[in-house]
Amino acid sequence: MSDVTTPSRRNFLNQFGFAAVASSLSFVPTVSPASAQVAGGRRGRFTHGVASADPSADGVILWTRAEPLDRSALPLPLTVQVSLSDDFETVVLEQRVSAALDDDYTVRVRVSGLEAERWYYYRFLTGAGDISRLGRTCTAPSADSASPLRLALASCQNYEQGFYGAWARMVADDDAADDDSKIHAVLHLGDFIYETTPDLPSGARAVRRIDPFPDGATLPSGRGFAVTLADYRHLYKSYLQDEALQAARARWPFICTWDDHEFTNDSWQSYATYSGGEGPAQKRKVVANQAWFEYIPARLDDPAHDFRAAEVEDTDGGAPLDGYLINDSNNLLALASLTIYRSLEWGKTASIVVTDTRSYRAPQPMDDALEANLGAPAPPLEILRALDAGREASGGNPPANFAGAEGDVRNPRADHPAASLLGVAQKQWFKQTLQESTAVWKLWANSIPAMPLRLDLSSIPFQGLPDVAVGIDAWNGYPGELRELMSFVKTEGISGVVSCAGDYHMHGAAILTTDPDSDDPQDAAIEFATCGISSFTMFSGAERFTREPGDPFRPLVVAEAEDGSIIENFNQTLLRGVRSSLATSYTGSDTLAGWLDNDVANPYLRYLDTNANGYVVLTVREDGLTGEIVTVTRADTQSDSAMPAQVQRRAVLTAVPWQPGGTPELTEPVFEGKPPFPFA
Ligand SMILES: [Fe+2]
């Protein structure tokens, strides 16, 4: 997600816009827990909880971090135990592992030999008898099982911008739920950490602070950002001090991908885009990857793989190859240090296809300078499409220039390859994985929304304004490849594709089509986009960035009520179009606003809540899929993480499986609690 701390129109629009111990545990006979306590063992402190990840039908990854109390540089011996009960009366697996300084004392263990579709408890012990907190995890159903999956979607958990009451709510509700309604796993869609601190727009208040970086660097804006391995480790350790986040990681297996902030804001390949700090960042990419690998357990099998150290220098890019991969050895080495795209299976019910939407992508199609030269209020869709297609635009005859505010502006991509977001290799793998999946549902862990959000400025009479994109850091900025993927899904008869996204700090649900710009788009897939657990909401950013007197976008974000209070109408702008929203702002007349609705503003949206913190819970069954979109009290108004945040509303949308070549449909939202405006 775009940097939200520099108030500019572009940002306003774009923001929407161990060496781990990896052991395979084989089945061992039941043993007494006492046998884990080796006489004379060293003491250790379990400082950051426990976690589990990526369940398969016979195993899972277990994780902890344990610091030796004697501060010795020698690895700290540990035992991990797995049990069917939380009292560990019956230990079904036990394995010796160790926490090593080189891995920042993080440990992960690959456990196999477990039974399918079972809940297990686990814990780590030192030889001196220190015991970690209790962890709980589960295995996936066997390949022939049609058991349902309850999967929570989460993203964007900025530590300084809000408390984690959403995590606490998810845990509390799950505790109270009956067995059939309990969540099996969490799909974390990225921005697990944020690499800048303080990460606050001017005038905004941090609810809590991260301690200064061990090393760090400072941007011209005064913000610090992570640079070294110690800095990135510091971020994970700081975030994992939160009790609610620890409780969630201890309660469910997590399936994680990353977004930009695990490395750097609006990152692409191994390059940074900060204003004043942009450019090659291969050294940062490698250490960011290492820290992710240490702190985010994941089953990194083929084609994914464990972290591999890489010696790199920060060097400017070479010429873009096919798919826009920058042909520079340092870039290629940095990217190859860790591969995380992978897939998981949940019986016959679901495949979970996890993509990396950062490491192989082209840069955004338009930068500030180009946008300023064009004199457009935001990236016009038509120019975006031409830039995205590069030399393939207009059937191989790309425009040499665009009409700018003060004369022609050269097309900087006229001789460049077409842009890609997944990169050539990952895209091929993604298509093949979707095609080969025999599961009813193909859940795409996508991190960034694919729903085509735009402002329909062309609907304002006599202004001659173009329709513009709302955010170009997500798929909105890469329309050609999305068109290719959705067309592939449609023509290959791949049904049940559900994009699961985060990043935009808003809740949304939509139909994805083969081409939202064409006259005859074919519906191809469904998308649920979850808002942030704690990050500032899209609406709050838009409201903050349009406070300058006379800002023409202000009426699209808020309407002023007669008593001087403000009414959020940004949802209306996107759902019903800018004319309708302007009518509300200038006249307050719902009738007039209704007359001016633009049905084709964003016709594929089924739900939108731009001022939300919370999460989504998908219930995935052979005969249907339900998305429960949960909005809680805003994280920046919570007073701590321990208290479960109050639920403001739940919006429930459902879909049923469609035949290959058939049409996905998503119901209108059914609400519990007060719907957001303009649903209210
Ligand atoms: Fe985010």
Short mmCIF file of N, CA and C in Angstrom, two decimals, residues 23 143 205 209 357 433 470 477 484:
data_model
loop_
_atom_site.label_atom_id
_atom_site.label_comp_id
_atom_site.label_asym_id
_atom_site.label_seq_id
_atom_site.Cartn_x
_atom_site.Cartn_y
_atom_site.Cartn_z
N SER A 23 13.43 -29.82 11.03
CA SER A 23 13.54 -31.26 11.22
C SER A 23 12.22 -31.91 10.87
N ALA A 143 -6.97 -36.09 1.24
CA ALA A 143 -7.26 -35.64 -0.13
C ALA A 143 -8.69 -35.95 -0.57
N ARG A 205 -1.80 10.59 15.61
CA ARG A 205 -1.19 10.21 16.88
C ARG A 205 -0.89 8.71 16.86
N ARG A 209 4.38 3.17 20.52
CA ARG A 209 5.57 3.38 19.69
C ARG A 209 6.46 2.14 19.69
N THR A 357 3.20 -10.97 -4.70
CA THR A 357 2.84 -9.91 -5.65
C THR A 357 3.85 -8.76 -5.64
N THR A 433 -1.05 -24.26 -11.55
CA THR A 433 -1.60 -24.70 -10.25
C THR A 433 -3.12 -24.60 -10.25
N VAL A 470 -8.23 4.43 -8.87
CA VAL A 470 -8.06 4.64 -7.44
C VAL A 470 -7.01 3.65 -6.97
N GLY A 477 -3.09 -1.06 -11.41
CA GLY A 477 -1.96 -0.52 -12.18
C GLY A 477 -1.38 -1.52 -13.16
N GLU A 484 -5.27 -11.04 -18.67
CA GLU A 484 -4.75 -12.33 -19.14
C GLU A 484 -5.15 -13.45 -18.18
#
